[in-house]
CSV table of C-alpha atoms and ligand atoms in Angstrom, one decimal:
chain,number,residue,atom,x,y,z
A,1,MET,CA,33.6,-51.2,5.9
A,2,PRO,CA,30.1,-50.1,4.5
A,3,LYS,CA,29.5,-49.5,0.8
A,4,LEU,CA,29.0,-45.9,-0.3
A,5,SER,CA,26.1,-44.9,-2.6
A,6,VAL,CA,26.5,-41.3,-3.7
A,7,ASN,CA,23.4,-39.2,-4.1
A,8,ILE,CA,23.9,-36.8,-7.0
A,9,ASP,CA,20.6,-34.9,-6.8
A,10,HIS,CA,22.3,-31.6,-6.1
A,11,VAL,CA,24.3,-31.8,-9.3
A,12,ALA,CA,21.0,-31.6,-11.0
A,13,THR,CA,19.8,-28.8,-8.6
A,14,VAL,CA,22.6,-26.6,-10.0
A,15,ARG,CA,21.8,-27.5,-13.6
A,16,GLN,CA,18.1,-26.8,-13.1
A,17,ALA,CA,18.9,-23.4,-11.6
A,18,ARG,CA,19.6,-22.4,-15.2
A,19,ARG,CA,17.5,-25.0,-17.0
A,20,ALA,CA,20.8,-25.7,-18.8
A,21,SER,CA,22.7,-28.9,-19.7
A,22,GLU,CA,25.5,-28.6,-17.2
A,23,PRO,CA,26.6,-29.7,-14.7
A,24,SER,CA,25.6,-33.2,-16.0
A,25,PRO,CA,24.5,-35.8,-13.4
A,26,LEU,CA,25.7,-38.5,-15.7
A,27,LEU,CA,29.2,-37.1,-15.7
A,28,ALA,CA,29.0,-36.7,-11.9
A,29,ALA,CA,28.0,-40.3,-11.6
A,30,HIS,CA,31.0,-41.4,-13.7
A,31,GLU,CA,33.4,-39.2,-11.7
A,32,ALA,CA,31.9,-40.6,-8.5
A,33,GLU,CA,32.5,-44.2,-9.8
A,34,LEU,CA,36.1,-43.3,-10.5
A,35,GLY,CA,36.4,-41.9,-7.0
A,36,GLY,CA,35.3,-45.3,-5.6
A,37,ALA,CA,31.6,-45.0,-5.2
A,38,ASP,CA,29.9,-48.4,-4.9
A,39,GLY,CA,26.6,-47.0,-6.1
A,40,ILE,CA,24.6,-44.0,-7.3
A,41,THR,CA,21.4,-42.7,-5.8
A,42,VAL,CA,18.9,-40.3,-7.4
A,43,HIS,CA,15.6,-39.1,-6.1
A,44,LEU,CA,13.0,-38.4,-8.8
A,45,ARG,CA,10.7,-36.1,-7.1
A,46,GLU,CA,7.1,-35.5,-8.1
A,47,ASP,CA,7.8,-31.8,-8.8
A,48,ARG,CA,11.0,-32.7,-10.8
A,49,ARG,CA,12.9,-30.0,-9.0
A,50,HIS,CA,16.3,-31.6,-9.6
A,51,ILE,CA,16.6,-35.0,-11.2
A,52,GLN,CA,14.6,-35.5,-14.5
A,53,ASP,CA,13.1,-38.6,-16.0
A,54,ASP,CA,15.8,-38.6,-18.7
A,55,ASP,CA,18.6,-38.5,-16.1
A,56,VAL,CA,17.3,-41.7,-14.6
A,57,ARG,CA,17.0,-43.4,-18.0
A,58,GLN,CA,20.5,-42.3,-19.0
A,59,LEU,CA,22.1,-43.4,-15.7
A,60,ARG,CA,20.4,-46.8,-16.0
A,61,GLN,CA,22.0,-47.3,-19.4
A,62,SER,CA,25.4,-46.0,-18.7
A,63,ILE,CA,26.7,-46.5,-15.2
A,64,ARG,CA,28.2,-49.8,-14.2
A,65,ILE,CA,27.8,-49.6,-10.5
A,66,PRO,CA,24.3,-50.2,-8.9
A,67,LEU,CA,21.6,-47.5,-9.4
A,68,ASN,CA,19.4,-46.9,-6.3
A,69,PHE,CA,16.2,-45.1,-7.3
A,70,GLU,CA,14.7,-43.0,-4.5
A,71,MET,CA,11.0,-42.3,-4.9
A,72,ALA,CA,7.6,-41.9,-3.2
A,73,ALA,CA,5.3,-44.9,-3.4
A,74,THR,CA,3.0,-43.4,-6.0
A,75,ASP,CA,1.6,-45.2,-9.1
A,76,GLU,CA,3.6,-42.9,-11.4
A,77,MET,CA,6.9,-43.7,-9.7
A,78,ILE,CA,6.2,-47.4,-9.4
A,79,GLU,CA,5.5,-47.5,-13.1
A,80,MET,CA,8.7,-45.6,-13.7
A,81,ALA,CA,10.8,-48.0,-11.6
A,82,LEU,CA,9.2,-51.0,-13.4
A,83,ARG,CA,10.3,-49.5,-16.8
A,84,ILE,CA,13.8,-48.4,-15.7
A,85,ARG,CA,14.6,-51.4,-13.5
A,86,PRO,CA,17.1,-49.9,-11.1
A,87,ASN,CA,19.1,-52.3,-8.9
A,88,SER,CA,17.2,-51.1,-5.9
A,89,VAL,CA,14.3,-48.7,-5.0
A,90,MET,CA,14.3,-46.7,-1.8
A,91,ILE,CA,10.8,-45.6,-0.8
A,92,VAL,CA,10.7,-42.3,1.1
A,93,PRO,CA,7.9,-39.9,2.2
A,94,GLU,CA,7.7,-36.8,0.0
A,95,GLY,CA,6.3,-33.4,0.8
A,96,ARG,CA,6.1,-30.7,-1.9
A,97,ARG,CA,7.3,-28.0,0.5
A,98,GLU,CA,10.1,-29.8,2.1
A,99,ILE,CA,13.7,-28.8,1.2
A,100,THR,CA,14.9,-32.4,1.6
A,101,THR,CA,13.3,-35.7,3.0
A,102,GLU,CA,12.3,-34.6,6.5
A,103,GLY,CA,11.6,-37.8,8.3
A,104,GLY,CA,11.2,-41.6,7.9
A,105,LEU,CA,8.2,-43.3,6.4
A,106,ASP,CA,5.4,-44.2,8.7
A,107,VAL,CA,5.4,-47.9,7.7
A,108,VAL,CA,3.1,-48.8,10.5
A,109,ALA,CA,0.3,-46.4,9.3
A,110,LEU,CA,0.9,-47.0,5.5
A,111,ALA,CA,1.4,-50.7,5.7
A,112,ASP,CA,-1.3,-51.7,3.2
A,113,LEU,CA,-0.2,-49.1,0.6
A,114,LEU,CA,3.4,-50.0,1.0
A,115,ARG,CA,2.9,-53.7,0.9
A,116,THR,CA,1.3,-53.4,-2.6
A,117,ALA,CA,4.2,-51.2,-3.8
A,118,VAL,CA,6.9,-53.5,-2.3
A,119,ASN,CA,5.2,-56.6,-3.8
A,120,ARG,CA,5.1,-55.1,-7.3
A,121,LEU,CA,8.8,-54.0,-7.1
A,122,THR,CA,10.0,-57.2,-5.5
A,123,ASN,CA,8.2,-59.4,-8.0
A,124,ALA,CA,10.0,-57.5,-10.7
A,125,GLY,CA,13.4,-58.5,-9.1
A,126,ILE,CA,14.1,-55.0,-7.6
A,127,ALA,CA,15.4,-55.0,-4.1
A,128,THR,CA,13.2,-52.6,-2.1
A,129,SER,CA,14.0,-50.5,0.9
A,130,VAL,CA,12.1,-48.2,3.2
A,131,PHE,CA,13.6,-45.1,4.8
A,132,ILE,CA,12.6,-45.2,8.5
A,133,ASN,CA,13.2,-43.4,11.7
A,134,ALA,CA,15.1,-45.4,14.3
A,135,GLU,CA,12.0,-47.0,15.9
A,136,ALA,CA,11.5,-50.7,16.6
A,137,ARG,CA,7.8,-50.6,15.5
A,138,GLN,CA,8.8,-49.3,12.1
A,139,VAL,CA,11.3,-52.2,11.7
A,140,ASP,CA,8.6,-54.7,12.7
A,141,ALA,CA,6.2,-53.2,10.2
A,142,ALA,CA,8.9,-53.2,7.4
A,143,ALA,CA,9.5,-56.9,8.1
A,144,MET,CA,5.8,-57.7,7.9
A,145,ILE,CA,5.4,-56.1,4.5
A,146,GLY,CA,8.4,-57.9,3.1
A,147,VAL,CA,11.0,-55.3,2.4
A,148,ALA,CA,14.6,-56.4,1.9
A,149,ILE,CA,16.4,-53.3,3.2
A,150,CYS,CA,15.7,-50.7,5.8
A,151,GLU,CA,17.6,-47.4,5.7
A,152,VAL,CA,17.8,-45.8,9.1
A,153,HIS,CA,17.4,-42.0,9.2
A,154,THR,CA,20.7,-40.5,10.6
A,155,GLY,CA,19.5,-36.9,10.4
A,156,PRO,CA,18.8,-36.4,14.1
A,157,PHE,CA,22.3,-37.8,14.9
A,158,ALA,CA,23.9,-35.5,12.4
A,159,GLN,CA,22.0,-32.5,13.6
A,160,SER,CA,23.1,-33.1,17.2
A,161,PHE,CA,26.6,-31.9,16.3
A,162,THR,CA,27.4,-28.3,16.9
A,163,PRO,CA,28.5,-26.1,13.9
A,164,GLU,CA,32.1,-26.6,15.2
A,165,GLY,CA,31.6,-30.4,14.8
A,166,THR,CA,31.6,-31.3,18.5
A,167,SER,CA,29.1,-33.7,20.1
A,168,GLY,CA,28.1,-34.9,23.5
A,169,GLU,CA,25.9,-37.3,25.4
A,170,HIS,CA,22.9,-36.6,23.3
A,171,THR,CA,24.8,-37.6,20.1
A,172,ALA,CA,26.1,-40.8,21.8
A,173,ALA,CA,22.5,-41.7,22.7
A,174,LEU,CA,21.3,-41.1,19.2
A,175,LEU,CA,24.1,-43.2,17.8
A,176,GLU,CA,23.3,-46.0,20.2
A,177,ARG,CA,19.7,-45.9,19.0
A,178,ILE,CA,20.8,-46.3,15.4
A,179,ALA,CA,23.0,-49.2,16.4
A,180,THR,CA,20.1,-50.9,18.4
A,181,ILE,CA,17.7,-50.5,15.5
A,182,GLY,CA,20.4,-51.7,13.0
A,183,SER,CA,20.8,-55.0,14.9
A,184,LEU,CA,17.0,-55.4,15.1
A,185,ILE,CA,16.8,-54.9,11.3
A,186,ARG,CA,19.4,-57.6,10.8
A,187,ASP,CA,17.7,-59.9,13.3
A,188,ARG,CA,14.5,-59.6,11.2
A,189,GLY,CA,16.5,-60.7,8.2
A,190,MET,CA,16.8,-57.4,6.4
A,191,ARG,CA,19.8,-55.4,5.3
A,192,PHE,CA,20.8,-52.3,7.4
A,193,ASN,CA,21.6,-49.2,5.5
A,194,ALA,CA,21.9,-45.6,6.9
A,195,GLY,CA,21.9,-42.1,5.7
A,196,HIS,CA,20.8,-38.5,5.7
A,197,GLY,CA,22.9,-35.6,7.0
A,198,LEU,CA,26.1,-37.5,7.0
A,199,ASN,CA,29.3,-35.5,6.3
A,200,TYR,CA,33.1,-35.6,6.6
A,201,ARG,CA,32.9,-34.8,10.4
A,202,ASN,CA,30.2,-37.3,11.5
A,203,VAL,CA,30.4,-40.2,9.1
A,204,GLN,CA,33.0,-42.4,10.9
A,205,ALA,CA,30.8,-43.2,13.9
A,206,VAL,CA,28.0,-44.4,11.7
A,207,ALA,CA,30.4,-46.3,9.3
A,208,ALA,CA,31.8,-48.2,12.3
A,209,LEU,CA,28.4,-49.5,13.4
A,210,GLU,CA,28.1,-53.3,13.5
A,211,GLY,CA,26.6,-54.7,10.3
A,212,VAL,CA,25.8,-51.5,8.4
A,213,HIS,CA,25.8,-52.5,4.8
A,214,GLU,CA,25.7,-49.2,2.9
A,215,LEU,CA,25.6,-45.4,3.6
A,216,HIS,CA,23.8,-43.0,1.4
A,217,ILE,CA,25.4,-39.5,1.2
A,218,GLY,CA,24.7,-36.6,-1.0
A,219,HIS,CA,24.8,-33.0,0.1
A,220,ALA,CA,28.2,-33.2,1.8
A,221,ILE,CA,29.9,-34.9,-1.1
A,222,VAL,CA,28.4,-32.6,-3.8
A,223,SER,CA,29.3,-29.6,-1.6
A,224,ARG,CA,32.9,-30.7,-1.3
A,225,ALA,CA,33.1,-31.6,-5.0
A,226,ILE,CA,32.6,-27.9,-5.9
A,227,PHE,CA,36.1,-27.3,-4.4
A,228,VAL,CA,38.0,-30.5,-5.0
A,229,GLY,CA,36.1,-32.3,-7.8
A,230,MET,CA,33.8,-35.2,-7.5
A,231,GLN,CA,36.4,-38.0,-7.7
A,232,SER,CA,38.4,-36.5,-4.8
A,233,ALA,CA,35.3,-35.7,-2.7
A,234,VAL,CA,34.1,-39.4,-3.0
A,235,ALA,CA,37.6,-40.8,-2.4
A,236,GLU,CA,37.9,-38.7,0.8
A,237,MET,CA,34.6,-40.0,2.0
A,238,ARG,CA,35.5,-43.5,1.2
A,239,ALA,CA,38.8,-43.1,3.1
A,240,LEU,CA,36.9,-41.9,6.2
A,241,CYS,CA,34.6,-44.9,6.0
A,242,ARG,CA,37.6,-47.2,5.7
A,243,ARG,CA,39.3,-45.7,8.8
A,244,SER,CA,36.2,-46.0,10.9
A,245,GLY,CA,36.5,-49.6,12.0
B,301,PXP,N1,18.8,-41.0,2.4
B,301,PXP,C1,17.6,-40.5,2.1
B,301,PXP,C2,16.4,-41.3,2.2
B,301,PXP,C3,17.5,-39.2,1.5
B,301,PXP,O1,16.3,-38.7,1.1
B,301,PXP,C4,18.7,-38.5,1.3
B,301,PXP,C5,18.6,-37.1,0.7
B,301,PXP,O2,18.1,-37.1,-0.6
B,301,PXP,C6,19.9,-39.0,1.7
B,301,PXP,C7,19.9,-40.3,2.3
B,301,PXP,C8,21.2,-38.3,1.6
B,301,PXP,O3,21.1,-37.2,2.5
B,301,PXP,P1,22.2,-36.0,2.5
B,301,PXP,O4,22.0,-35.3,1.1
B,301,PXP,O5,21.9,-35.2,3.6
B,301,PXP,O6,23.5,-36.7,2.5
């Protein structure tokens, strides 16, 4: 069964809607931990639209489960990661106008820039991952620049479900592609993680993939937490991952 790292960015999105102090991402992280989360992920965006610098600092000091720090490979964010020392860093592309991360990093095109970032983080003892589309050339490039972990973008797979939750051949082909890329990642000696767009309807197929180490899920869990609370929302997602194998 894969581990589950819960992305709590959207708890901060609600808080920032009022520039208030609640709901608290810190409390959300503690509740997620009680619900069985194996880790917490936060994305500190350049525009600080949800998570703030203080959130990352406070989470680092107070949660007991691993903190995964999602960021763009800018000098500002690398410096921040080196100060905060999260358990892992996940490097993503970042666009100011995007609503959420839209696609994987082009590791092939950005290899030189990313190699420098990965070296700095790895030398500081921080496990570093890149978020990539399910493409073999991206896996090869990631291995070349020395990353420890690749997170495969499950967005296209998730989007292939109809609003009613049904899926067809296209979905099966997209899942097969994630599986193939996952085994390539492991063959190249890296850890295979997956995430984006996963929810209570589609998670089981991804959780059942051979060798998938950790899933990163945010929007669906925070959305469900509004109705049932964070502990239960996380526990339900964990139960689905457990039943997938
Ligand atoms: N993985 C990455 C790289 C992401 O950027 C995000 C969204 O912040 C997630 C996983 C989680 O995606 P979702 O919120 O759709 O579960």
